[in-house]
Coordinates of C-alpha atoms in Angstrom, one line a residue:
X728 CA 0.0 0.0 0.0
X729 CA 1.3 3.4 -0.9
X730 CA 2.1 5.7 1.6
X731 CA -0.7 8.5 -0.1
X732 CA -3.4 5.2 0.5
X733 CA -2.3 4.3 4.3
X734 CA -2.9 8.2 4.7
X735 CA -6.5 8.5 3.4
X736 CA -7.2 5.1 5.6
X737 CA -5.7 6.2 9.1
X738 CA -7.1 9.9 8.3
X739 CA -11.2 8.1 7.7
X740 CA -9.9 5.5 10.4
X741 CA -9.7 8.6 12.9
X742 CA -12.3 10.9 11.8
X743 CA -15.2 7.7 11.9
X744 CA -13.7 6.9 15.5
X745 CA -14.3 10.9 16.4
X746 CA -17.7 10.9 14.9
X747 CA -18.6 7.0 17.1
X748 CA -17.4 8.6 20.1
X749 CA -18.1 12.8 19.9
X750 CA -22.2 11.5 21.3
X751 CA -20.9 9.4 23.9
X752 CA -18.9 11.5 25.4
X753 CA -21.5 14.4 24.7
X754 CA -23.5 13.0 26.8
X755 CA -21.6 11.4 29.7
X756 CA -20.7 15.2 30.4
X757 CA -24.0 16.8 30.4
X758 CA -25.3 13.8 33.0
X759 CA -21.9 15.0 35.1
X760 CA -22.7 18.6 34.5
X761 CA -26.5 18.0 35.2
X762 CA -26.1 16.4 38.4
X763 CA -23.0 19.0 39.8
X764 CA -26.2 21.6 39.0
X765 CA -28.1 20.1 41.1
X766 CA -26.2 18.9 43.6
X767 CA -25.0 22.4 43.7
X768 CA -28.2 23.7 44.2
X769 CA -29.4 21.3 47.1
X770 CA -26.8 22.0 48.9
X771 CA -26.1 25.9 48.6
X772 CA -29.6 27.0 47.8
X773 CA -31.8 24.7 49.6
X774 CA -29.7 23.9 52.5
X775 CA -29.5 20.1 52.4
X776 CA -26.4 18.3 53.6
X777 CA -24.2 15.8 51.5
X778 CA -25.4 13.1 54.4
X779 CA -28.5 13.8 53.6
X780 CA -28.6 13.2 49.9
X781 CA -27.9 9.3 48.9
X782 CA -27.2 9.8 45.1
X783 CA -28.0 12.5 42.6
X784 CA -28.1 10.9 39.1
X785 CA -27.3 12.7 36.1
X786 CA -29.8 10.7 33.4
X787 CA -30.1 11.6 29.7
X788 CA -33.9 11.4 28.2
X789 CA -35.6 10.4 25.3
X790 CA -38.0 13.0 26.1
X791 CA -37.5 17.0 26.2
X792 CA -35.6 18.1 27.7
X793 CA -32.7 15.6 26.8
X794 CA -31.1 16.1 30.6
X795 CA -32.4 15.9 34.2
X796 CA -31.3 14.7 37.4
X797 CA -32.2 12.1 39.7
X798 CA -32.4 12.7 43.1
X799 CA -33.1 10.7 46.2
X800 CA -32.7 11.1 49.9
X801 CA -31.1 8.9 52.7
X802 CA -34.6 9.3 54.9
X803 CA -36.8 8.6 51.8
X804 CA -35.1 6.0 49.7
X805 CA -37.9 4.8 48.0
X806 CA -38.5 7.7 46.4
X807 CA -36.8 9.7 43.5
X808 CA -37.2 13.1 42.9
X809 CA -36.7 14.8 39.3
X810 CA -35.0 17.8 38.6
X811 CA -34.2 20.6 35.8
X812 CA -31.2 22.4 35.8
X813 CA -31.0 24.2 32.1
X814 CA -31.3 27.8 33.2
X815 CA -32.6 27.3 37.1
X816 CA -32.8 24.1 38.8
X817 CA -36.7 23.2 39.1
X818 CA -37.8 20.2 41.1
X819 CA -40.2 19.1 38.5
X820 CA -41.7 15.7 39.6
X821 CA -41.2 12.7 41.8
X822 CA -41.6 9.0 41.6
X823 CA -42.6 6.5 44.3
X824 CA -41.9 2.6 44.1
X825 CA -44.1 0.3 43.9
X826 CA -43.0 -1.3 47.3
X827 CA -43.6 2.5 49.1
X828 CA -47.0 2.6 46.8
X829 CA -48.5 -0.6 47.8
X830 CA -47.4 0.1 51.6
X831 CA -49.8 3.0 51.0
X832 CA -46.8 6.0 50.6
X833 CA -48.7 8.7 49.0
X834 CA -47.9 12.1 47.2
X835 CA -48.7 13.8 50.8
X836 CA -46.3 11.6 52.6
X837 CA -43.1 13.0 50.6
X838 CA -40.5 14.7 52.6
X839 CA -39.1 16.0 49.8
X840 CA -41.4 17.1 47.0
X841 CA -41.7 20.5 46.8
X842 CA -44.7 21.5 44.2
X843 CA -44.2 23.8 41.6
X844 CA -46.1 26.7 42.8
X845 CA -43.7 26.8 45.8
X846 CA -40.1 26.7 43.8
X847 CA -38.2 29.9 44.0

């Protein structure tokens, strides 16, 4: 092979290994960025200590918009908590397992939830 061929091939090799990875990596640091927001937030804005929080989850979403956070707490386990963090950090909605649900946890019970009307 010429060396003008092995070129062209390691010059497509690279730039079809860029375009496989450039999404992957596009979203592995909006998840990371996502959940610093809102960790952030929590923490400095709300008032919540890290030993309080068990995990905030940056997740990336088939529905808009593409990013949010998952959120749950060490008293309320069974329990996530969504968040937005595009331009402000909104708690938009909550999910209760099915365990908590059939134990008879309801949307009153939550610690946590904090309804949209009440957001800063």
């Amino acid at each position: 092979m010429s060396k003008r061929k092995k070129i062209i091939s390691l010059t497509i090799l690279i730039t079809l290994a860029i375009l496989v990875v450039t999404p992957s990596v596009y979203v592995k640091v909006n998840k990371m960025i996502y959940a610093h927001r809102v960790t952030e937030y929590l923490i400095e804005k709300k008032k919540y200590s890290p030993e309080e929080i068990e995990s905030v989850e940056g997740v990336w979403s088939i529905k808009l918009p593409p990013f949010l956070a998952i959120v749950k707490f060490k008293d309320e386990p069974d329990v996530e908590c969504i968040y937005f963090a595009h331009n402000d950090v909104i708690q938009f909605s909550h999910r209760i397992s099915e365990d908590a649900q059939k134990k008879g946890k309801t949307k009153s019970d939550l610690k946590h939830f904090v309804p949209m009307s009440d957001q800063d």
